[in-house]
Amino acid sequence: MLIAGSTDVGKALEKGVEMMSKDEFEKSDLLVISDGDFGEVSQRIVGKMDKQREQENRFFLLDITEKSKALDYFDKHFYMMEKM
């Protein structure tokens, strides 16, 4: 989901949280792969993410450019280390 050249990660997270609320996705993980060019996530979505954590769901960020600042609404923030 792109808006004006940057990723609208909030919409992607909201859709992921919606899917996680279904029985077949309990105890699942959501991985966001991004160049880090996205804004803040609304407190409403962060609250929904927290509710899913109570159901043992987890949220991860794979940063492919190391541009993302520490985002505390992800459980783990990984950096891609490219080797040629």
Short mmCIF file of C-alpha atoms in Angstrom, two decimals:
data_model
loop_
_atom_site.label_atom_id
_atom_site.label_comp_id
_atom_site.label_asym_id
_atom_site.label_seq_id
_atom_site.Cartn_x
_atom_site.Cartn_y
_atom_site.Cartn_z
CA MET A 1 0.00 0.00 0.00
CA LEU A 2 1.76 3.12 -1.19
CA ILE A 3 0.82 6.73 -0.60
CA ALA A 4 2.95 9.55 -2.06
CA GLY A 5 6.07 7.39 -2.22
CA SER A 6 5.97 6.10 1.32
CA THR A 7 4.45 2.98 2.77
CA ASP A 8 1.22 3.32 4.73
CA VAL A 9 2.22 0.65 7.24
CA GLY A 10 -0.82 1.44 9.39
CA LYS A 11 -3.20 0.01 6.79
CA ALA A 12 -1.08 -3.13 6.44
CA LEU A 13 -0.92 -3.62 10.21
CA GLU A 14 -4.66 -3.05 10.56
CA LYS A 15 -5.37 -5.74 7.94
CA GLY A 16 -2.93 -8.09 9.66
CA VAL A 17 -4.56 -7.53 13.04
CA GLU A 18 -7.95 -8.19 11.46
CA MET A 19 -6.69 -11.53 10.10
CA MET A 20 -5.08 -12.43 13.44
CA SER A 21 -8.43 -12.10 15.18
CA LYS A 22 -9.67 -15.18 13.30
CA ASP A 23 -9.30 -18.55 15.01
CA GLU A 24 -7.08 -20.01 12.27
CA PHE A 25 -4.48 -17.26 12.86
CA GLU A 26 -4.17 -17.47 16.64
CA LYS A 27 -0.57 -17.57 17.86
CA SER A 28 0.65 -16.26 14.51
CA ASP A 29 3.34 -13.77 13.56
CA LEU A 30 3.17 -10.74 11.28
CA LEU A 31 6.32 -9.62 9.46
CA VAL A 32 6.59 -6.14 7.94
CA ILE A 33 9.38 -5.80 5.37
CA SER A 34 10.14 -2.14 4.69
CA ASP A 35 12.76 0.42 3.77
CA GLY A 36 11.68 2.26 6.92
CA ASP A 37 10.01 5.11 5.06
CA PHE A 38 6.74 5.18 6.96
CA GLY A 39 5.17 7.40 9.57
CA GLU A 40 3.82 6.70 12.99
CA VAL A 41 1.12 4.11 13.57
CA SER A 42 -2.06 5.35 15.23
CA GLN A 43 -2.67 4.54 18.88
CA ARG A 44 -5.88 2.78 17.84
CA ILE A 45 -3.91 0.26 15.76
CA VAL A 46 -1.22 -0.09 18.44
CA GLY A 47 -4.00 -0.91 20.92
CA LYS A 48 -5.33 -3.60 18.59
CA MET A 49 -1.81 -5.01 18.25
CA ASP A 50 -1.49 -5.12 22.04
CA LYS A 51 -4.78 -7.00 22.26
CA GLN A 52 -3.47 -9.57 19.77
CA ARG A 53 -0.30 -10.00 21.85
CA GLU A 54 -2.57 -11.24 24.64
CA GLN A 55 -3.50 -14.04 22.20
CA GLU A 56 0.23 -14.81 21.71
CA ASN A 57 0.50 -13.07 18.33
CA ARG A 58 3.74 -11.23 17.55
CA PHE A 59 4.80 -8.39 15.25
CA PHE A 60 8.20 -8.09 13.56
CA LEU A 61 9.91 -5.52 11.34
CA LEU A 62 12.60 -6.39 8.79
CA ASP A 63 14.29 -3.11 7.85
CA ILE A 64 16.05 -3.43 4.50
CA THR A 65 17.87 -0.07 4.67
CA GLU A 66 18.41 0.55 8.41
CA LYS A 67 16.41 3.81 8.11
CA SER A 68 13.75 2.88 10.65
CA LYS A 69 14.12 4.27 14.10
CA ALA A 70 13.41 1.97 17.03
CA LEU A 71 9.68 1.32 16.84
CA ASP A 72 8.39 -0.01 20.13
CA TYR A 73 5.13 -1.29 18.65
CA PHE A 74 7.08 -4.13 16.98
CA ASP A 75 8.20 -7.02 19.17
CA LYS A 76 11.51 -7.28 17.33
CA HIS A 77 13.24 -5.02 14.79
CA PHE A 78 15.64 -6.83 12.44
CA TYR A 79 18.08 -5.23 10.02
CA MET A 80 18.91 -6.84 6.70
CA MET A 81 22.64 -7.18 6.21
CA GLU A 82 23.27 -7.55 2.49
CA LYS A 83 26.51 -9.18 1.36
CA MET A 84 27.56 -9.30 -2.24
#
